[in-house]
Amino acid sequence: MAAPPLKLVVVGHVDHGKSTLIGRLLHEAGALPSGKVEELQRLSERRGVPLEWSFTLDSLQAERDQAVTIDTTRFWLTLGGRDLVIIDAPGHREFLANMVSGATGADAAVLVIDAAEGLQDQTRRHAYLLRLLGLEQIAVVVNKLDLVDFAEARFRALEQEARDFLAELGLEPRIVLPLSARHGDNLARASANLAWHEGPTLVEALIEFGAAAPAEEAPLRLPIQDIYRQEDQRILVGRIESGRLAQGDTLLFSPSNKLARVKSLEGWPGPPPESAGAGRSIGLTLDRPLFLERGELASHVENAPMLANRFGASLFWLGVEPMVEEREYRLRLGTAEALVTVERIERVIDTDSLAPLAADEVQRDQIAEVVLRSPAQLALDDHARLPRSGRFVLRDKGITVGGGLVLLRGVADQRRAATGRADNLTLVSHKVTQDARAARFGHKGGVMWLTGLSGAGKSTLAMAVEQHLFRKGYAVYVLDGDNVRSGLNANLGFSPEDRVENIRRVGEVAALFADAGFLCITAFISPYRADRARARAATPPGRFHEVYVSADLAICEARDPKGLYRRARAGEIGEFTGISAPYEPPLAPSLVVDTARQPVEACIEQILGYVAQHFATESGAA
Amino acid sequence: MDRLDDLEAQSIFILREAENRLTPLGMLWSIGKDSNVLLWLARKAFFGRVPFPVILLDTGNEFPEVYAFRDRIIKEWGLSYIDAPCPPVEETDPSLPPKARAAARKTLGLKRIIAARGFRGVMLGIRRDEQAVRGKERVMSPRDAAGGWDFRHQPAEFWDQYNAEPPPGGHIRVHPLLAWTELDVWRYIEREGIPVVPLYFSREGKRFRSLGEKDITFPIDSTAASVGEIIAELEASREPERAGRAMDHESEDAFERLRAQGYM
């Protein structure tokens, strides 16, 4: 059977001759319908212009009138026994969205450069986009050599310039070719005008390119598209983006973190297959009734995607309105959808010079690196590892405004924490009741969870409050970095994963203290809402009190009791909260203590007042 | 995976996206070869059952063989069928050339059935290779409340993230066969054994390559009397598929204008 055709996108600056090149290729391949060349000749005569090969393509009236390609379109041809689909992509800056719409479907690219004009801004921008879109098979064509008298020196100079620019992007063209598309020199046949050129013609070069193979060897990724109920069966459907799955495999669903085995693959008509690989649209049933929804990502247990709600991205922006920090957009990642907030625009890249620009917004057609966060956990793959599941689009007001690649460097995998308690344990009930404990201690057990920036005053307040309460007879204990890191969490470092685990353990230990009837005070920055929500969930209902120790960054940085801000500013500490990593303030704290606007003593009184009100027993012994 | 597997998997993915995201959804069934392939793919995507109604934009001018084929397939495949009558030619845009006006009856019929049923998604079997203007289409193409196609400002569509959100009062045209060619369609019909209207097969040296209404569609010279012979004929041909569709050729921009006004 026929192999899938090679999909080839032709890109480059406006007027550098992309459409002419394609028109001429179609002609050389005998792919123009009979009568088309004659029709073009008639048209050209009627308009009093020389025969334009690009008229073959620019079939929309609007495009012929402006002699500019507006939208992407496709052509089918066979060259040297190879089936090709050519995707024409507009070069005009304002049509970048159309260029991307065309280029993302391609296996390989031809970058066209006008020999007279050389590399222009859209040449560079398109090259950058090719890298972002993951297109690595590239042929560079120096076109219109007839305009520079087929001068070899001009070609060599442009070849070097193009190679240098692509090398800076980490791209290496398969070949750089001289050409005159309008006259057909070196297109399908070697040309006497280019006798100095010893390499292949463009057609010879193109038929050597390979179609992108579906990634069957890669880890399994199956985004769940829908669930159909049919005759008591629940059929999960979706397209396998990478890897293979077979009947009997155990699947892990993310982000719900549920496991089940594949009972059967389903198909119509005829017997369904026993296994299926990347590229197939399949249906399957599971061995147990799980509640799953569209947007779950199925994988094997080994090589699962990462779970995180904050991640980096390299993106191109197509929106008319610029992208700005703290704005929400709708993320689509595979079949999953979530609201994400732009936490930080790290840099905007000037595609001409490749220099980072200082900017706090990303304009239309710009390329940037950003940090995104979502209130919910997302199943993520780094784009470099799994391109098809490591890319996403952002939508706003019902249209796609940007595309991006997931970068997971420095991102914490929350899966271990999300796994939660083992659910195969049987909890043994204590014979001592909570009421009995409260009666003994004279107050209720619970957790006072202090959160805030480094330097906000958490430890100072926690220790002072502990002392006051202890004197009043409270069973009270403070958990902070020092007493936890030296023992319980001695095996944890400061990687993002370890920080998540550090807070998870603190939450669990605090919950045990509360269960024992103690008032447990914790003093950790605990910058992420997700981590604090988990600690709350670990504590019996109603016994978790979130205290926001509030002071703005400038004040904390001025206090800098441990000299950490200075070191973070100097770049000695990476991912430092407030400087290079975010702090997510509580949305509904039980208590806000403003250490910037009131003295320490007033803050302590405020907390003691809260404790007296919320931890007192009915008899009020304390 | 070979080329047909690849196309099939992609089309099934699109069908399932449309069914998930766009309710109510309907499918235009011209009863030609392409929409039969689309219907077959829908049966594959949804395990034998077509979960949305199929609509014929009925001018009353289809060939009798087409109506007979329709009645048989509705019964055999258990389809939910909507007959959408098209208004008379007098109600179409008088500035269009005459054959295009005949075709524009379908545009009006389509608008009325969309309004009557409140469809948010309409699926159809057009392909990029059929006609240059269709080459510019997106897989999911938003239409405004008037059904118009703003081809100058199409939203971006990439990485299989489609525009499944209709504009206010508008709908989405869904094109699961956009990436197929005429030859792909026939090879798939052969591989899967999909039934087609007998008018496609040669009788007395003529056959229909593209099927439209009686008065504006003409047969081509051909001796191809089986699916295999049609494939062999197409492999050797350089004639455009729609050469026999009169409305495409009356003026340079006739088809573009038809489409901008909401034609398929």
GROMACS .gro file of N, CA and C in nm, chain A residues 90-137:
model
  144
   90PRO      N    1   0.159   3.177   0.357
   90PRO     CA    2   0.177   3.317   0.322
   90PRO      C    3   0.296   3.380   0.394
   91GLY      N    4   0.365   3.473   0.325
   91GLY     CA    5   0.483   3.534   0.382
   91GLY      C    6   0.456   3.666   0.453
   92HIS      N    7   0.342   3.726   0.421
   92HIS     CA    8   0.309   3.855   0.477
   92HIS      C    9   0.299   3.849   0.627
   93ARG      N   10   0.352   3.949   0.692
   93ARG     CA   11   0.351   3.950   0.836
   93ARG      C   12   0.211   3.931   0.894
   94GLU      N   13   0.114   4.000   0.834
   94GLU     CA   14  -0.019   3.996   0.893
   94GLU      C   15  -0.088   3.861   0.877
   95PHE      N   16  -0.026   3.773   0.801
   95PHE     CA   17  -0.090   3.643   0.780
   95PHE      C   18  -0.015   3.532   0.853
   96LEU      N   19   0.057   3.569   0.959
   96LEU     CA   20   0.135   3.469   1.031
   96LEU      C   21   0.048   3.354   1.083
   97ALA      N   22  -0.074   3.389   1.128
   97ALA     CA   23  -0.163   3.284   1.178
   97ALA      C   24  -0.188   3.181   1.069
   98ASN      N   25  -0.200   3.227   0.944
   98ASN     CA   26  -0.223   3.134   0.834
   98ASN      C   27  -0.098   3.054   0.802
   99MET      N   28   0.018   3.120   0.813
   99MET     CA   29   0.143   3.048   0.790
   99MET      C   30   0.157   2.934   0.892
  100VAL      N   31   0.128   2.964   1.018
  100VAL     CA   32   0.138   2.861   1.121
  100VAL      C   33   0.036   2.751   1.096
  101SER      N   34  -0.086   2.789   1.057
  101SER     CA   35  -0.189   2.689   1.030
  101SER      C   36  -0.144   2.592   0.922
  102GLY      N   37  -0.067   2.642   0.824
  102GLY     CA   38  -0.018   2.553   0.720
  102GLY      C   39   0.103   2.474   0.765
  103ALA      N   40   0.199   2.542   0.828
  103ALA     CA   41   0.328   2.479   0.855
  103ALA      C   42   0.320   2.369   0.960
  104THR      N   43   0.222   2.375   1.051
  104THR     CA   44   0.217   2.273   1.156
  104THR      C   45   0.182   2.136   1.102
  105GLY      N   46   0.129   2.129   0.981
  105GLY     CA   47   0.095   1.997   0.927
  105GLY      C   48   0.209   1.932   0.850
  106ALA      N   49   0.326   1.997   0.844
  106ALA     CA   50   0.429   1.953   0.750
  106ALA      C   51   0.532   1.859   0.812
  107ASP      N   52   0.595   1.780   0.724
  107ASP     CA   53   0.708   1.695   0.765
  107ASP      C   54   0.841   1.764   0.739
  108ALA      N   55   0.844   1.855   0.641
  108ALA     CA   56   0.969   1.918   0.600
  108ALA      C   57   0.936   2.057   0.545
  109ALA      N   58   1.039   2.141   0.532
  109ALA     CA   59   1.015   2.279   0.490
  109ALA      C   60   1.116   2.322   0.385
  110VAL      N   61   1.069   2.409   0.294
  110VAL     CA   62   1.158   2.479   0.202
  110VAL      C   63   1.153   2.627   0.239
  111LEU      N   64   1.269   2.682   0.273
  111LEU     CA   65   1.276   2.824   0.309
  111LEU      C   66   1.331   2.899   0.189
  112VAL      N   67   1.249   2.990   0.134
  112VAL     CA   68   1.285   3.058   0.010
  112VAL      C   69   1.342   3.197   0.041
  113ILE      N   70   1.459   3.226  -0.019
  113ILE     CA   71   1.522   3.358   0.001
  113ILE      C   72   1.548   3.420  -0.136
  114ASP      N   73   1.511   3.544  -0.150
  114ASP     CA   74   1.532   3.619  -0.274
  114ASP      C   75   1.680   3.654  -0.285
  115ALA      N   76   1.743   3.615  -0.397
  115ALA     CA   77   1.888   3.638  -0.413
  115ALA      C   78   1.923   3.786  -0.410
  116ALA      N   79   1.832   3.869  -0.458
  116ALA     CA   80   1.860   4.012  -0.459
  116ALA      C   81   1.837   4.076  -0.322
  117GLU      N   82   1.730   4.036  -0.255
  117GLU     CA   83   1.696   4.100  -0.127
  117GLU      C   84   1.763   4.038  -0.007
  118GLY      N   85   1.799   3.910  -0.016
  118GLY     CA   86   1.863   3.844   0.097
  118GLY      C   87   1.767   3.814   0.210
  119LEU      N   88   1.819   3.781   0.328
  119LEU     CA   89   1.734   3.747   0.443
  119LEU      C   90   1.658   3.871   0.491
  120GLN      N   91   1.527   3.856   0.504
  120GLN     CA   92   1.444   3.967   0.552
  120GLN      C   93   1.375   3.924   0.681
  121ASP      N   94   1.299   4.017   0.741
  121ASP     CA   95   1.245   3.985   0.875
  121ASP      C   96   1.155   3.862   0.876
  122GLN      N   97   1.073   3.845   0.770
  122GLN     CA   98   0.987   3.725   0.771
  122GLN      C   99   1.068   3.598   0.744
  123THR      N  100   1.180   3.608   0.674
  123THR     CA  101   1.266   3.491   0.655
  123THR      C  102   1.310   3.443   0.793
  124ARG      N  103   1.355   3.538   0.874
  124ARG     CA  104   1.406   3.503   1.006
  124ARG      C  105   1.294   3.455   1.097
  125ARG      N  106   1.181   3.525   1.091
  125ARG     CA  107   1.069   3.485   1.177
  125ARG      C  108   1.020   3.345   1.141
  126HIS      N  109   1.009   3.319   1.012
  126HIS     CA  110   0.963   3.186   0.971
  126HIS      C  111   1.062   3.079   1.014
  127ALA      N  112   1.193   3.109   1.002
  127ALA     CA  113   1.293   3.011   1.045
  127ALA      C  114   1.276   2.981   1.193
  128TYR      N  115   1.252   3.085   1.271
  128TYR     CA  116   1.234   3.065   1.414
  128TYR      C  117   1.110   2.980   1.441
  129LEU      N  118   1.003   3.008   1.366
  129LEU     CA  119   0.881   2.930   1.384
  129LEU      C  120   0.901   2.784   1.345
  130LEU      N  121   0.981   2.761   1.241
  130LEU     CA  122   1.008   2.622   1.202
  130LEU      C  123   1.069   2.548   1.320
  131ARG      N  124   1.160   2.616   1.390
  131ARG     CA  125   1.222   2.551   1.505
  131ARG      C  126   1.117   2.526   1.613
  132LEU      N  127   1.034   2.628   1.639
  132LEU     CA  128   0.931   2.611   1.742
  132LEU      C  129   0.832   2.500   1.705
  133LEU      N  130   0.804   2.487   1.577
  133LEU     CA  131   0.708   2.386   1.532
  133LEU      C  132   0.774   2.250   1.521
  134GLY      N  133   0.903   2.244   1.543
  134GLY     CA  134   0.972   2.115   1.544
  134GLY      C  135   1.006   2.062   1.406
  135LEU      N  136   1.011   2.148   1.305
  135LEU     CA  137   1.044   2.103   1.170
  135LEU      C  138   1.196   2.106   1.153
  136GLU      N  139   1.255   1.992   1.136
  136GLU     CA  140   1.401   1.988   1.130
  136GLU      C  141   1.456   1.956   0.992
  137GLN      N  142   1.370   1.904   0.905
  137GLN     CA  143   1.415   1.879   0.767
  137GLN      C  144   1.392   2.005   0.686
   0.00000   0.00000   0.00000
